[in-house]
CSV table of C-alpha atoms in Angstrom, one decimal:
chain,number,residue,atom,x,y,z
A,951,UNK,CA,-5.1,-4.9,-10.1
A,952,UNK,CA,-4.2,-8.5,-10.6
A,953,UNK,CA,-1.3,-9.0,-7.8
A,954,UNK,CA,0.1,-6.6,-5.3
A,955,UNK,CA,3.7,-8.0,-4.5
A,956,UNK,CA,6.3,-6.9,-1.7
A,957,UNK,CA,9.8,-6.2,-3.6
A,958,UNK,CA,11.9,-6.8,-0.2
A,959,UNK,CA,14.5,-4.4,-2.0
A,960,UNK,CA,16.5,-3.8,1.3
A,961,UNK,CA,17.2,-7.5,2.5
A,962,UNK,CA,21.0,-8.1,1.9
A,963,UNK,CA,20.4,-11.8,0.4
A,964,UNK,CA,18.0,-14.1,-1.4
A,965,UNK,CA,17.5,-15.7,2.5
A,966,UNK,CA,16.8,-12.5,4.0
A,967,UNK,CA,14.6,-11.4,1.0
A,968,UNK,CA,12.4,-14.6,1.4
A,969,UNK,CA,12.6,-15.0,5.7
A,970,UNK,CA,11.0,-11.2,5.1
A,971,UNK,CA,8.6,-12.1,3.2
A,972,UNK,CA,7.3,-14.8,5.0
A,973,UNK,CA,7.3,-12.8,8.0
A,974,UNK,CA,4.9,-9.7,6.4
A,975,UNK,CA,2.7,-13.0,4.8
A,976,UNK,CA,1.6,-14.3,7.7
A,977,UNK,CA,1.4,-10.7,9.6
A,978,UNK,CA,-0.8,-10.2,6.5
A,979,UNK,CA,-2.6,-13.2,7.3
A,980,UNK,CA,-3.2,-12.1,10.5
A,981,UNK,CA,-4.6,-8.9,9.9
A,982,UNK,CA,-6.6,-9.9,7.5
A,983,UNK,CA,-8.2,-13.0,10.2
A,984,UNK,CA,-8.4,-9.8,12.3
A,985,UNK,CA,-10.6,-7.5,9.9
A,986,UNK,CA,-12.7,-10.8,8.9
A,987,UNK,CA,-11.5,-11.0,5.4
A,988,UNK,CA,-11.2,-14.3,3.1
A,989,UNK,CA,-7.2,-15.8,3.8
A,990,UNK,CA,-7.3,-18.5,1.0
A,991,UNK,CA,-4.9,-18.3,-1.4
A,992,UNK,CA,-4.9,-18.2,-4.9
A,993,UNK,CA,-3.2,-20.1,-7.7
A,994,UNK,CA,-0.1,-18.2,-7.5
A,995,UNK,CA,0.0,-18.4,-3.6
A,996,UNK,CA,-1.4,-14.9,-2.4
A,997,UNK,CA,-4.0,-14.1,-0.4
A,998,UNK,CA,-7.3,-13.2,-2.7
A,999,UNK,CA,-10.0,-11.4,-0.3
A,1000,UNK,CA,-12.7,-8.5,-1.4
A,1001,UNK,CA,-11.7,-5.6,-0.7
A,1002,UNK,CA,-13.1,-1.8,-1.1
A,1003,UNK,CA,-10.7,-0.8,-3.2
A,1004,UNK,CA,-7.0,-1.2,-4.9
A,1005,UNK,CA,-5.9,1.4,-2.4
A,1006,UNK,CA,-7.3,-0.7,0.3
A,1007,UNK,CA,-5.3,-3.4,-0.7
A,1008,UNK,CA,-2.4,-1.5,-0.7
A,1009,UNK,CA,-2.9,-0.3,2.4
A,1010,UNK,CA,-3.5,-3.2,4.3
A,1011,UNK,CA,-0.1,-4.5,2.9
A,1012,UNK,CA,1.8,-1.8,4.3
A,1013,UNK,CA,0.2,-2.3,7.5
A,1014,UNK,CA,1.4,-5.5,7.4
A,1015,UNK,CA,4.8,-4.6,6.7
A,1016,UNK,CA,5.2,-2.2,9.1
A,1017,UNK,CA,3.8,-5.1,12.0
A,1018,UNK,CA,6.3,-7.4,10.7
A,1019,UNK,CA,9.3,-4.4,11.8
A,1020,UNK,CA,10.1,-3.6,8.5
A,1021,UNK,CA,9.8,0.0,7.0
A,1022,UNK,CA,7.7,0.5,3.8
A,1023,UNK,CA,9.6,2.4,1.2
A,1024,UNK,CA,13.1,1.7,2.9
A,1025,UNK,CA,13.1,-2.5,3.7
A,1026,UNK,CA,10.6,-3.5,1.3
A,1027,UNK,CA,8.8,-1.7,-1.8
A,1028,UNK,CA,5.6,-2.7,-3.3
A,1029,UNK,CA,5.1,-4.1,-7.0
A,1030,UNK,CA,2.2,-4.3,-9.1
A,1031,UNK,CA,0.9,-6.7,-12.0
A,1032,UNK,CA,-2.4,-4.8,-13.0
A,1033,UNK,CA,-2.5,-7.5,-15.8
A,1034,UNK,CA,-4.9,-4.6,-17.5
A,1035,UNK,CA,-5.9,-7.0,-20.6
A,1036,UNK,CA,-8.1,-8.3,-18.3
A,1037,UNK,CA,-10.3,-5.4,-18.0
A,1038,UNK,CA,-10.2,-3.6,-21.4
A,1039,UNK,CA,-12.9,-3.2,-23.1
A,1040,UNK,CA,-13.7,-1.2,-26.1
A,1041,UNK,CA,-10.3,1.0,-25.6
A,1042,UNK,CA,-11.2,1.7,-22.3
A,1043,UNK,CA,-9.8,0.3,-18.9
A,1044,UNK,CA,-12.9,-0.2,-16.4
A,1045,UNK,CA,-11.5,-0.8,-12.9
A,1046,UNK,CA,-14.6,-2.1,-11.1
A,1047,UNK,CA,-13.6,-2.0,-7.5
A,1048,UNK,CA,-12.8,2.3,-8.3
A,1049,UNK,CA,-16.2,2.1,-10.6
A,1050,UNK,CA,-14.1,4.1,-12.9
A,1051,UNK,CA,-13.9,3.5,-16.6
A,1052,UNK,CA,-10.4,5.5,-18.1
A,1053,UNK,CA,-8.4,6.1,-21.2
A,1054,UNK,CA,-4.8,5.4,-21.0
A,1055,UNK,CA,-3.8,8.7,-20.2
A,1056,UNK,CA,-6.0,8.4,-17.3
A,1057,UNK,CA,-4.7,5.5,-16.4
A,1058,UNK,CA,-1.2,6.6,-16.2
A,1059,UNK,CA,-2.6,9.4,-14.2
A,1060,UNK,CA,-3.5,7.1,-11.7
A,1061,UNK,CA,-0.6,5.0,-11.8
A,1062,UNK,CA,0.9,7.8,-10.8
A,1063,UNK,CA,-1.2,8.7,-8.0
A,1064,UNK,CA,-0.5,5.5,-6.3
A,1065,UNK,CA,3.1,6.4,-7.2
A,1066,UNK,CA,3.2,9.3,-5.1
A,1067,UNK,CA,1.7,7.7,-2.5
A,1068,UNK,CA,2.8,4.1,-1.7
A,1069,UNK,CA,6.8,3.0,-2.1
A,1070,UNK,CA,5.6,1.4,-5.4
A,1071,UNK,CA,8.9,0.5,-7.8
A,1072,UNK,CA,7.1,-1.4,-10.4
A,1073,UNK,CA,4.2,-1.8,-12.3
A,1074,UNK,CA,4.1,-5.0,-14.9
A,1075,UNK,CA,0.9,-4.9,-17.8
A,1076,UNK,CA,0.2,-1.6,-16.5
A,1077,UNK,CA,-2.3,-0.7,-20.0
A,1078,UNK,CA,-3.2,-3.8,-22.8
A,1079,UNK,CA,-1.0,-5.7,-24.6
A,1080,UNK,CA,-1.8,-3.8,-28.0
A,1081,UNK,CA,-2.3,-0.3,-26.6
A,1082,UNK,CA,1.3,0.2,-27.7
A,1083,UNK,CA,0.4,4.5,-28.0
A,1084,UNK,CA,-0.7,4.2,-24.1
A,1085,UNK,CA,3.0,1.9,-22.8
A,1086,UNK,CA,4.8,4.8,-25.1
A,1087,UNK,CA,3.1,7.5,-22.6
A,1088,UNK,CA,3.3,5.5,-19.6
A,1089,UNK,CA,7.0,4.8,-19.9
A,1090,UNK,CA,7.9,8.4,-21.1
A,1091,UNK,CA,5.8,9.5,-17.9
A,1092,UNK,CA,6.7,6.9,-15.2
A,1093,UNK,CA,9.8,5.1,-16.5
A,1094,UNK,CA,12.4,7.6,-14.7
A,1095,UNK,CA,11.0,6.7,-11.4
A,1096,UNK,CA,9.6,2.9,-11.6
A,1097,UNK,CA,10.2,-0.1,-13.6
A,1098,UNK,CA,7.9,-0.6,-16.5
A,1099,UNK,CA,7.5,-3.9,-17.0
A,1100,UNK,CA,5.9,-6.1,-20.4
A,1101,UNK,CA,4.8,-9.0,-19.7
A,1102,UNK,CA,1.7,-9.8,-22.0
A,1103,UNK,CA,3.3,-6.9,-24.2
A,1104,UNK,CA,6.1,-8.9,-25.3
A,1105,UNK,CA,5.4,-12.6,-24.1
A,1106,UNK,CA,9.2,-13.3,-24.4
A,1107,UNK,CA,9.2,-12.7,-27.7
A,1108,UNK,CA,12.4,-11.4,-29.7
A,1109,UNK,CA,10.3,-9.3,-32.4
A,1110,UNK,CA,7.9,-8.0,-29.9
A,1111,UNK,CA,10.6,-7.1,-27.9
A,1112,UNK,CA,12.7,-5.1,-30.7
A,1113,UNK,CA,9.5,-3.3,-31.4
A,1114,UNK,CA,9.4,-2.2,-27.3
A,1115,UNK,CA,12.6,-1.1,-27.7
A,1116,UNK,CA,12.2,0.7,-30.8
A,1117,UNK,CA,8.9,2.7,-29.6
A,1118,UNK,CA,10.3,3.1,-26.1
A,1119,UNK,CA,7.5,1.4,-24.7
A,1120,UNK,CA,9.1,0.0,-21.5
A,1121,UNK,CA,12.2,-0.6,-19.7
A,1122,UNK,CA,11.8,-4.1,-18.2
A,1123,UNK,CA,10.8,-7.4,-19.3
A,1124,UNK,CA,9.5,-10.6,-17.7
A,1125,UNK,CA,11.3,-13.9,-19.3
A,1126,UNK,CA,9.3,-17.0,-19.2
A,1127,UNK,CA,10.6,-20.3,-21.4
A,1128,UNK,CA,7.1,-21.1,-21.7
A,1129,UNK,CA,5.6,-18.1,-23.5
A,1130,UNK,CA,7.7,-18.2,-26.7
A,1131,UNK,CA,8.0,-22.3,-26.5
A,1132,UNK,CA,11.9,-22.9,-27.3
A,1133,UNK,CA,14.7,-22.3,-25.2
A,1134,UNK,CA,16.6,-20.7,-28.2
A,1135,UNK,CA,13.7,-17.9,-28.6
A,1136,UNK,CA,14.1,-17.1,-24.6
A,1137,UNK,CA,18.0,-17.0,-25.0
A,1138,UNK,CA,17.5,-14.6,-27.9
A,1139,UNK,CA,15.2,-12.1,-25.9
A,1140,UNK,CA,17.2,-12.4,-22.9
A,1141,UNK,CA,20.5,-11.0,-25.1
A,1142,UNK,CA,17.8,-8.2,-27.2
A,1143,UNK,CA,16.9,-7.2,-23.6
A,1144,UNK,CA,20.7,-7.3,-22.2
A,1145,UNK,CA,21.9,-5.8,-24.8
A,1146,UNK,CA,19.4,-2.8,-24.8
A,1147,UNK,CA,19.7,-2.3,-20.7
C-alpha cells in the first residue's frame, strides 16, 4: 500500500483537522524513533520506514493516534491509496510485504478484511487502472460502507469518468488540473462527477 493517510473526520474545522494531524505525525514520529524505525520522509511528506506488513503499518498509526488523545474510528479515520498499478503483474496483484500474489476478487476480500478491522473510510486505486471488471466488484462489494476512490482510473478525465459512472465502478474521484492538462477538462469532470453524486 502506497500511503496510509489519517482522515481527521471528527475535527470541527479545517484548523482543527490539520493541529490533529500534526499532533498524531509527530506522536508517529516518536514511536517510530522509539521502535528504531527509518523517520525520513518521502516526496509527499510521510514517513516511509520498513515495516513487516501493511497491517503493521496500520497498526502503528493507530497507536499513534490513540497517544496523541484522539480515538481511532470516532476523531480520526484512516485512508488508503494502494496505488495497485504499481504492483500488477500479469492480472495478478503481488503484495510483497504479505508475500501474497491475488486476483481481484481476492483482493477485495482483503480490502475488506482491513475494513472490518481498522476505522478505514477509504480506499483510492484499490485494483489497476484497467481492471475495470475488478473496480465493478469492489464498488458493488465495498462502496456502501467506504469511499471508492479512482484516481489512476480516471486521471480527471471526462470520458473516463462517464465510463465509471456507467459501469458503476466507483463512487469518488480525485481532481487534479494537471492530469488532464486544461482547466476546461477539470471543470468538465468536476460537473460529470457533481452531477452524478
Amino acid at each position: 500500500i502506497q500511503e496510509i493517510m489519517l482522515f481527521p473526520s471528527g475535527a470541527s474545522s479545517f484548523s482543527d483537522a490539520l493541529r490533529m494531524g500534526t499532533e498524531i505525525f509527530h506522536a508517529l514520529k516518536k514511536e517510530l524513533n522509539k521502535k528504531g524505525l527509518n523517520t525520513t520522509v518521502g516526496d509527499e511528506g510521510g514517513f516511509a520506514p520498513s515495516l513487516k506488513s501493511n497491517e503493521h503499518a496500520i497498526e502503528i498509526l493507530l497507536e499513534s493516534i490513540n497517544k496523541s488523545g484522539y480515538s481511532a474510528g470516532n476523531d480520526v479515520f484512516i485512508a488508503l491509496d494502494v496505488a495497485a498499478s504499481s504492483f500488477y503483474k500479469e492480472g495478478k496483484y503481488h503484495l510483497s510485504l504479505e508475500n501474497k500474489v491475488l486476483d481481484d476478487e481476492q483482493m477485495i476480500n482483503f480490502y475488506e478484511n482491513l475494513i472490518n478491522q481498522y476505522p478505514i473510510v477509504s480506499i483510492e486505486d484499490g485494483l489497476d487502472e484497467n481492471d475495470w471488471s475488478g473496480w465493478k466488484k469492489m464498488t458493488k462489494t465495498l462502496g456502501e460502507s467506504i469511499q471508492i476512490v479512482g484516481d489512476d482510473l480516471t486521471v480527471t478525465n471526462p470520458k473516463k469518468l462517464s465510463y465509471a459512472v456507467e459501469q458503476s465502478a466507483m463512487n469518488s474521484i480525485l481532481i487534479k488540473l494537471n492530469q488532464i492538462g486544461t482547466v476546461s477538462e477539470t471543470i468538465e469532470t468536476i460537473n460529470l462527477a457533481k452531477k452524478n453524486s
